[in-house]
PDB file of C-alpha atoms in Angstrom:
ATOM      1  CA  ALA A   1     -12.750-117.889  -9.839  1.00 71.00           C
ATOM      2  CA  GLN A   2     -16.030-119.578  -9.548  1.00 79.00           C
ATOM      3  CA  SER A   3     -17.362-121.682 -12.297  1.00 88.00           C
ATOM      4  CA  VAL A   4     -20.159-124.401 -12.655  1.00 93.00           C
ATOM      5  CA  THR A   5     -20.617-127.675 -14.611  1.00 95.00           C
ATOM      6  CA  GLN A   6     -23.777-128.870 -15.783  1.00 95.00           C
ATOM      7  CA  LEU A   7     -22.714-132.953 -16.259  1.00 91.00           C
ATOM      8  CA  ASP A   8     -25.767-133.681 -18.469  1.00 94.00           C
ATOM      9  CA  SER A   9     -26.330-131.717 -21.665  1.00 93.00           C
ATOM     10  CA  GLN A  10     -29.385-133.726 -22.180  1.00 95.00           C
ATOM     11  CA  VAL A  11     -31.978-135.774 -19.982  1.00 97.00           C
ATOM     12  CA  PRO A  12     -34.834-137.814 -21.485  1.00 97.00           C
ATOM     13  CA  VAL A  13     -37.482-138.387 -18.908  1.00 97.00           C
ATOM     14  CA  PHE A  14     -41.135-139.876 -19.282  1.00 97.00           C
ATOM     15  CA  GLU A  15     -44.079-137.499 -18.830  1.00 96.00           C
ATOM     16  CA  GLU A  16     -45.202-137.802 -14.898  1.00 96.00           C
ATOM     17  CA  ALA A  17     -41.680-139.401 -13.770  1.00 97.00           C
ATOM     18  CA  PRO A  18     -39.449-137.841 -11.269  1.00 97.00           C
ATOM     19  CA  VAL A  19     -36.481-135.680 -12.818  1.00 98.00           C
ATOM     20  CA  GLU A  20     -33.173-134.152 -11.445  1.00 97.00           C
ATOM     21  CA  LEU A  21     -30.846-132.210 -13.142  1.00 98.00           C
ATOM     22  CA  ARG A  22     -26.887-131.976 -12.086  1.00 97.00           C
ATOM     23  CA  CYS A  23     -24.980-129.231 -11.187  1.00 97.00           C
ATOM     24  CA  ASN A  24     -21.458-128.611  -9.392  1.00 96.00           C
ATOM     25  CA  TYR A  25     -19.848-125.476  -9.215  1.00 93.00           C
ATOM     26  CA  SER A  26     -16.362-124.256  -7.967  1.00 88.00           C
ATOM     27  CA  SER A  27     -15.679-121.217  -6.044  1.00 77.00           C
ATOM     28  CA  SER A  28     -13.111-120.108  -3.321  1.00 70.00           C
ATOM     29  CA  VAL A  29     -15.710-118.069  -1.290  1.00 75.00           C
ATOM     30  CA  SER A  30     -19.294-118.179  -0.482  1.00 79.00           C
ATOM     31  CA  VAL A  31     -21.882-118.421  -3.238  1.00 85.00           C
ATOM     32  CA  TYR A  32     -25.150-117.539  -4.539  1.00 90.00           C
ATOM     33  CA  LEU A  33     -26.786-120.234  -6.566  1.00 93.00           C
ATOM     34  CA  PHE A  34     -29.363-119.966  -9.240  1.00 94.00           C
ATOM     35  CA  TRP A  35     -31.571-122.147 -11.642  1.00 97.00           C
ATOM     36  CA  TYR A  36     -32.628-120.888 -14.620  1.00 96.00           C
ATOM     37  CA  VAL A  37     -34.962-121.954 -17.379  1.00 96.00           C
ATOM     38  CA  GLN A  38     -35.140-121.209 -20.845  1.00 94.00           C
ATOM     39  CA  TYR A  39     -38.404-121.886 -23.201  1.00 92.00           C
ATOM     40  CA  PRO A  40     -37.609-122.153 -27.200  1.00 87.00           C
ATOM     41  CA  ASN A  41     -36.892-118.965 -28.348  1.00 81.00           C
ATOM     42  CA  GLN A  42     -37.602-117.063 -25.402  1.00 84.00           C
ATOM     43  CA  GLY A  43     -35.062-115.559 -22.646  1.00 87.00           C
ATOM     44  CA  LEU A  44     -34.396-117.143 -19.570  1.00 92.00           C
ATOM     45  CA  GLN A  45     -36.459-116.888 -16.446  1.00 91.00           C
ATOM     46  CA  LEU A  46     -35.532-117.382 -13.042  1.00 92.00           C
ATOM     47  CA  LEU A  47     -36.721-120.669 -11.427  1.00 95.00           C
ATOM     48  CA  LEU A  48     -34.925-120.351  -7.751  1.00 95.00           C
ATOM     49  CA  LYS A  49     -32.251-119.269  -5.950  1.00 93.00           C
ATOM     50  CA  TYR A  50     -30.235-120.057  -2.962  1.00 92.00           C
ATOM     51  CA  LEU A  51     -28.910-116.895  -1.140  1.00 88.00           C
ATOM     52  CA  SER A  52     -28.442-118.084   2.663  1.00 85.00           C
ATOM     53  CA  GLY A  53     -30.333-119.913   5.146  1.00 87.00           C
ATOM     54  CA  SER A  54     -32.447-123.516   4.491  1.00 89.00           C
ATOM     55  CA  THR A  55     -30.611-125.616   1.844  1.00 90.00           C
ATOM     56  CA  LEU A  56     -33.711-126.798   0.563  1.00 95.00           C
ATOM     57  CA  VAL A  57     -35.173-124.032  -2.148  1.00 96.00           C
ATOM     58  CA  LYS A  58     -38.588-124.313  -3.445  1.00 96.00           C
ATOM     59  CA  GLY A  59     -39.051-122.511  -6.829  1.00 95.00           C
ATOM     60  CA  ILE A  60     -41.918-121.916  -9.179  1.00 93.00           C
ATOM     61  CA  ASN A  61     -43.353-124.656 -11.472  1.00 93.00           C
ATOM     62  CA  GLY A  62     -42.817-127.230  -8.706  1.00 96.00           C
ATOM     63  CA  PHE A  63     -39.302-127.483  -8.833  1.00 97.00           C
ATOM     64  CA  GLU A  64     -36.914-127.564  -6.121  1.00 97.00           C
ATOM     65  CA  ALA A  65     -33.267-127.903  -5.515  1.00 97.00           C
ATOM     66  CA  GLU A  66     -30.894-128.593  -2.530  1.00 95.00           C
ATOM     67  CA  PHE A  67     -27.570-126.754  -1.583  1.00 94.00           C
ATOM     68  CA  ASN A  68     -24.851-129.348  -0.618  1.00 93.00           C
ATOM     69  CA  LYS A  69     -21.563-127.462   0.378  1.00 90.00           C
ATOM     70  CA  SER A  70     -19.682-130.624   0.986  1.00 91.00           C
ATOM     71  CA  GLN A  71     -20.176-131.801  -2.408  1.00 92.00           C
ATOM     72  CA  THR A  72     -20.362-128.349  -3.729  1.00 93.00           C
ATOM     73  CA  SER A  73     -23.519-129.225  -5.605  1.00 95.00           C
ATOM     74  CA  PHE A  74     -26.740-127.851  -6.291  1.00 96.00           C
ATOM     75  CA  HIS A  75     -29.042-130.323  -7.907  1.00 97.00           C
ATOM     76  CA  LEU A  76     -32.653-129.454  -9.179  1.00 98.00           C
ATOM     77  CA  ARG A  77     -35.324-131.668  -9.024  1.00 98.00           C
ATOM     78  CA  LYS A  78     -38.862-131.883  -9.572  1.00 98.00           C
ATOM     79  CA  PRO A  79     -41.438-135.304  -8.521  1.00 97.00           C
ATOM     80  CA  SER A  80     -43.481-135.439 -11.685  1.00 97.00           C
ATOM     81  CA  VAL A  81     -42.620-133.305 -14.960  1.00 97.00           C
ATOM     82  CA  HIS A  82     -45.165-132.355 -17.519  1.00 95.00           C
ATOM     83  CA  ILE A  83     -44.699-132.149 -21.109  1.00 95.00           C
ATOM     84  CA  SER A  84     -44.544-128.283 -20.717  1.00 94.00           C
ATOM     85  CA  ASP A  85     -41.131-128.638 -18.785  1.00 96.00           C
ATOM     86  CA  THR A  86     -39.702-129.231 -22.059  1.00 95.00           C
ATOM     87  CA  ALA A  87     -37.053-126.493 -21.898  1.00 96.00           C
ATOM     88  CA  GLU A  88     -33.181-125.775 -21.312  1.00 96.00           C
ATOM     89  CA  TYR A  89     -32.236-125.613 -17.800  1.00 97.00           C
ATOM     90  CA  PHE A  90     -29.087-123.303 -16.688  1.00 96.00           C
ATOM     91  CA  CYS A  91     -27.396-123.490 -13.274  1.00 96.00           C
ATOM     92  CA  ALA A  92     -25.637-120.403 -12.582  1.00 94.00           C
ATOM     93  CA  VAL A  93     -23.635-119.219  -9.473  1.00 91.00           C
ATOM     94  CA  SER A  94     -22.500-115.885  -8.419  1.00 87.00           C
ATOM     95  CA  ASP A  95     -20.116-115.050  -5.344  1.00 77.00           C
ATOM     96  CA  ASN A  96     -20.673-112.394  -2.702  1.00 67.00           C
ATOM     97  CA  ARG A  97     -17.581-110.094  -3.899  1.00 67.00           C
ATOM     98  CA  ASP A  98     -19.251-108.856  -7.060  1.00 68.00           C
ATOM     99  CA  ASP A  99     -22.518-109.561  -9.122  1.00 69.00           C
ATOM    100  CA  LYS A 100     -21.215-111.482 -11.923  1.00 81.00           C
ATOM    101  CA  ILE A 101     -23.287-114.594 -12.406  1.00 87.00           C
ATOM    102  CA  ILE A 102     -21.870-117.267 -14.418  1.00 89.00           C
ATOM    103  CA  PHE A 103     -23.829-120.045 -15.989  1.00 92.00           C
ATOM    104  CA  GLY A 104     -23.379-123.689 -16.799  1.00 93.00           C
ATOM    105  CA  LYS A 105     -23.535-124.966 -20.310  1.00 93.00           C
ATOM    106  CA  GLY A 106     -27.358-125.757 -19.869  1.00 95.00           C
ATOM    107  CA  THR A 107     -29.223-129.059 -19.893  1.00 96.00           C
ATOM    108  CA  ARG A 108     -32.089-129.926 -22.454  1.00 96.00           C
ATOM    109  CA  LEU A 109     -34.791-131.550 -20.579  1.00 97.00           C
ATOM    110  CA  HIS A 110     -36.769-133.852 -22.955  1.00 95.00           C
ATOM    111  CA  ILE A 111     -40.134-135.038 -21.733  1.00 95.00           C
ATOM    112  CA  LEU A 112     -41.143-138.295 -23.641  1.00 92.00           C
ATOM    113  CA  PRO A 113     -44.886-138.998 -23.980  1.00 86.00           C
TER     114      PRO A 113
ATOM    115  CA  LYS B   1     -44.535-103.688 -15.697  1.00 64.00           C
ATOM    116  CA  ALA B   2     -43.064-103.742 -19.071  1.00 76.00           C
ATOM    117  CA  GLY B   3     -40.245-106.225 -19.261  1.00 92.00           C
ATOM    118  CA  VAL B   4     -36.572-105.866 -20.777  1.00 96.00           C
ATOM    119  CA  THR B   5     -36.808-104.934 -24.433  1.00 96.00           C
ATOM    120  CA  GLN B   6     -34.025-105.682 -26.850  1.00 97.00           C
ATOM    121  CA  THR B   7     -33.866-104.289 -30.391  1.00 97.00           C
ATOM    122  CA  PRO B   8     -33.473-105.489 -32.811  1.00 97.00           C
ATOM    123  CA  ARG B   9     -34.617-108.966 -32.551  1.00 95.00           C
ATOM    124  CA  TYR B  10     -32.654-110.326 -35.779  1.00 96.00           C
ATOM    125  CA  LEU B  11     -29.815-108.710 -37.866  1.00 96.00           C
ATOM    126  CA  ILE B  12     -27.881-110.030 -40.603  1.00 98.00           C
ATOM    127  CA  LYS B  13     -24.234-108.539 -41.227  1.00 97.00           C
ATOM    128  CA  THR B  14     -21.299-109.289 -43.102  1.00 97.00           C
ATOM    129  CA  ARG B  15     -17.859-109.961 -41.802  1.00 97.00           C
ATOM    130  CA  GLY B  16     -15.830-106.599 -41.033  1.00 97.00           C
ATOM    131  CA  GLN B  17     -19.182-104.713 -40.369  1.00 98.00           C
ATOM    132  CA  GLN B  18     -20.062-103.452 -36.790  1.00 98.00           C
ATOM    133  CA  VAL B  19     -23.253-103.605 -35.057  1.00 98.00           C
ATOM    134  CA  THR B  20     -25.054-102.112 -32.134  1.00 98.00           C
ATOM    135  CA  LEU B  21     -27.578-103.526 -30.003  1.00 98.00           C
ATOM    136  CA  SER B  22     -29.702-101.598 -27.628  1.00 98.00           C
ATOM    137  CA  CYS B  23     -31.266-103.059 -24.438  1.00 98.00           C
ATOM    138  CA  SER B  24     -34.007-100.948 -22.339  1.00 97.00           C
ATOM    139  CA  PRO B  25     -34.147-102.551 -18.767  1.00 96.00           C
ATOM    140  CA  ILE B  26     -37.077-102.894 -16.322  1.00 95.00           C
ATOM    141  CA  SER B  27     -38.097 -99.707 -15.021  1.00 94.00           C
ATOM    142  CA  GLY B  28     -36.015 -99.307 -11.432  1.00 92.00           C
ATOM    143  CA  HIS B  29     -33.009-101.619 -12.445  1.00 92.00           C
ATOM    144  CA  ARG B  30     -29.849 -99.953 -12.610  1.00 91.00           C
ATOM    145  CA  SER B  31     -27.972-102.736 -13.405  1.00 92.00           C
ATOM    146  CA  VAL B  32     -27.624-104.418 -16.938  1.00 95.00           C
ATOM    147  CA  SER B  33     -25.947-107.447 -17.847  1.00 95.00           C
ATOM    148  CA  TRP B  34     -25.127-108.881 -21.466  1.00 97.00           C
ATOM    149  CA  TYR B  35     -24.299-112.314 -22.508  1.00 96.00           C
ATOM    150  CA  GLN B  36     -23.531-114.406 -25.710  1.00 97.00           C
ATOM    151  CA  GLN B  37     -25.268-117.230 -26.235  1.00 94.00           C
ATOM    152  CA  THR B  38     -23.896-120.048 -28.487  1.00 93.00           C
ATOM    153  CA  PRO B  39     -24.705-123.614 -29.000  1.00 87.00           C
ATOM    154  CA  GLY B  40     -21.154-124.525 -28.340  1.00 80.00           C
ATOM    155  CA  GLN B  41     -20.221-122.389 -25.590  1.00 85.00           C
ATOM    156  CA  GLY B  42     -23.503-121.727 -23.836  1.00 88.00           C
ATOM    157  CA  LEU B  43     -24.130-118.422 -21.930  1.00 91.00           C
ATOM    158  CA  GLN B  44     -20.915-116.496 -21.915  1.00 93.00           C
ATOM    159  CA  PHE B  45     -20.674-113.387 -19.757  1.00 93.00           C
ATOM    160  CA  LEU B  46     -19.814-109.900 -21.399  1.00 96.00           C
ATOM    161  CA  PHE B  47     -20.160-107.274 -19.359  1.00 93.00           C
ATOM    162  CA  GLU B  48     -22.289-105.755 -16.382  1.00 93.00           C
ATOM    163  CA  TYR B  49     -23.154-101.750 -15.967  1.00 94.00           C
ATOM    164  CA  PHE B  50     -24.377-100.095 -12.697  1.00 92.00           C
ATOM    165  CA  SER B  51     -25.209 -96.645 -12.879  1.00 91.00           C
ATOM    166  CA  GLU B  52     -23.567 -95.632 -16.195  1.00 93.00           C
ATOM    167  CA  THR B  53     -19.932 -97.463 -14.967  1.00 93.00           C
ATOM    168  CA  GLN B  54     -18.793-100.955 -16.093  1.00 93.00           C
ATOM    169  CA  ARG B  55     -18.741-102.839 -12.956  1.00 90.00           C
ATOM    170  CA  ASN B  56     -17.567-106.503 -14.680  1.00 88.00           C
ATOM    171  CA  LYS B  57     -16.554-107.780 -17.642  1.00 91.00           C
ATOM    172  CA  GLY B  58     -15.799-111.048 -18.990  1.00 91.00           C
ATOM    173  CA  ASN B  59     -13.042-112.576 -21.387  1.00 92.00           C
ATOM    174  CA  PHE B  60     -14.009-111.074 -24.645  1.00 96.00           C
ATOM    175  CA  PRO B  61     -11.412-109.018 -26.909  1.00 96.00           C
ATOM    176  CA  GLY B  62     -11.629-105.191 -27.020  1.00 96.00           C
ATOM    177  CA  ARG B  63     -13.750-105.364 -30.171  1.00 97.00           C
ATOM    178  CA  PHE B  64     -16.898-106.024 -27.938  1.00 98.00           C
ATOM    179  CA  SER B  65     -18.001-103.007 -25.907  1.00 97.00           C
ATOM    180  CA  GLY B  66     -20.755-101.436 -24.264  1.00 97.00           C
ATOM    181  CA  ARG B  67     -21.940 -98.292 -22.586  1.00 97.00           C
ATOM    182  CA  GLN B  68     -24.981 -97.191 -20.201  1.00 97.00           C
ATOM    183  CA  PHE B  69     -26.812 -94.397 -20.274  1.00 96.00           C
ATOM    184  CA  SER B  70     -28.355 -92.266 -17.283  1.00 94.00           C
ATOM    185  CA  ASN B  71     -31.676 -93.454 -17.736  1.00 93.00           C
ATOM    186  CA  SER B  72     -30.205 -97.088 -17.397  1.00 94.00           C
ATOM    187  CA  ARG B  73     -30.696 -98.317 -21.190  1.00 97.00           C
ATOM    188  CA  SER B  74     -27.820 -99.979 -22.403  1.00 97.00           C
ATOM    189  CA  GLU B  75     -25.931-100.725 -25.861  1.00 98.00           C
ATOM    190  CA  MET B  76     -23.268-102.995 -27.095  1.00 98.00           C
ATOM    191  CA  ASN B  77     -21.176-102.441 -29.661  1.00 98.00           C
ATOM    192  CA  VAL B  78     -19.072-105.431 -31.722  1.00 98.00           C
ATOM    193  CA  SER B  79     -16.772-104.087 -34.216  1.00 96.00           C
ATOM    194  CA  THR B  80     -14.964-105.852 -37.074  1.00 97.00           C
ATOM    195  CA  LEU B  81     -17.341-108.498 -36.975  1.00 97.00           C
ATOM    196  CA  GLU B  82     -16.135-112.083 -37.229  1.00 97.00           C
ATOM    197  CA  LEU B  83     -18.206-115.283 -38.374  1.00 96.00           C
ATOM    198  CA  GLY B  84     -18.052-116.739 -34.947  1.00 95.00           C
ATOM    199  CA  ASP B  85     -19.471-113.623 -33.458  1.00 97.00           C
ATOM    200  CA  SER B  86     -22.779-115.106 -34.486  1.00 97.00           C
ATOM    201  CA  ALA B  87     -25.124-115.770 -31.653  1.00 97.00           C
ATOM    202  CA  LEU B  88     -27.923-114.865 -29.704  1.00 95.00           C
ATOM    203  CA  TYR B  89     -26.921-111.661 -27.606  1.00 97.00           C
ATOM    204  CA  LEU B  90     -29.111-111.374 -24.026  1.00 96.00           C
ATOM    205  CA  CYS B  91     -29.285-108.807 -21.889  1.00 96.00           C
ATOM    206  CA  ALA B  92     -30.929-109.132 -18.599  1.00 95.00           C
ATOM    207  CA  SER B  93     -31.453-106.339 -15.607  1.00 94.00           C
ATOM    208  CA  SER B  94     -31.473-106.854 -12.117  1.00 90.00           C
ATOM    209  CA  LEU B  95     -32.789-104.938  -8.543  1.00 84.00           C
ATOM    210  CA  THR B  96     -31.500-107.488  -6.295  1.00 73.00           C
ATOM    211  CA  THR B  97     -28.555-110.029  -6.279  1.00 68.00           C
ATOM    212  CA  GLY B  98     -28.801-112.734  -9.082  1.00 70.00           C
ATOM    213  CA  GLU B  99     -32.339-112.225  -9.957  1.00 83.00           C
ATOM    214  CA  LEU B 100     -31.717-111.395 -13.486  1.00 90.00           C
ATOM    215  CA  PHE B 101     -34.944-110.736 -15.780  1.00 92.00           C
ATOM    216  CA  PHE B 102     -33.745-111.481 -19.368  1.00 93.00           C
ATOM    217  CA  GLY B 103     -34.912-110.117 -22.525  1.00 94.00           C
ATOM    218  CA  GLU B 104     -35.559-112.037 -25.454  1.00 93.00           C
ATOM    219  CA  GLY B 105     -32.464-111.346 -27.224  1.00 94.00           C
ATOM    220  CA  SER B 106     -30.449-110.293 -30.306  1.00 96.00           C
ATOM    221  CA  ARG B 107     -30.044-112.744 -33.149  1.00 96.00           C
ATOM    222  CA  LEU B 108     -26.552-111.998 -34.882  1.00 97.00           C
ATOM    223  CA  THR B 109     -26.105-113.816 -38.140  1.00 97.00           C
ATOM    224  CA  VAL B 110     -22.463-112.920 -39.478  1.00 97.00           C
ATOM    225  CA  LEU B 111     -22.177-113.880 -43.275  1.00 96.00           C
TER     226      LEU B 111
END
């Protein structure tokens, strides 16, 4: 069965600094990978997804992620964060046998002024 | 295009009662998934329905059940509520692999 580990429960970063949110997964088969964002008091929305092809995936709001099969990682990055990026970020995995999507426990991104 | 609608948004129940939550997916989406979100456990998968059939199920006790109607609307039911069932219940619909569209959730408090 697949699983997702987000190593950092909280990440503080200064405004306009770069950020990387880490995600590792385990699965015995080929996977699809996703990052979702949850703003306060809202549901989740898709930031970006990797299904196949280029390992560097670009998403909304300037975020990108790189799929690394050998390290089973899918880290999320942004070169310069803004106060509006304050939210909780969830990494998720789905294998290609069914559409069940498993989420990590989330990383809270705190933007410091 | 209307998003995913969940009702009710907030509700308070007491132990032993039962609750039904409703989810209306985006028009044209035939897959509906349910998740339980708590501070300690994060997002946990409950079940997924596609064309009125349960296609996937998470590791929750039988007190948690769901169904999907012919118009793709879905309901989930929790019977014999326990304090630990207090959570945000999120519904998501999808048209393609992995791109889930979430509602704002139903926040259940069990006293």
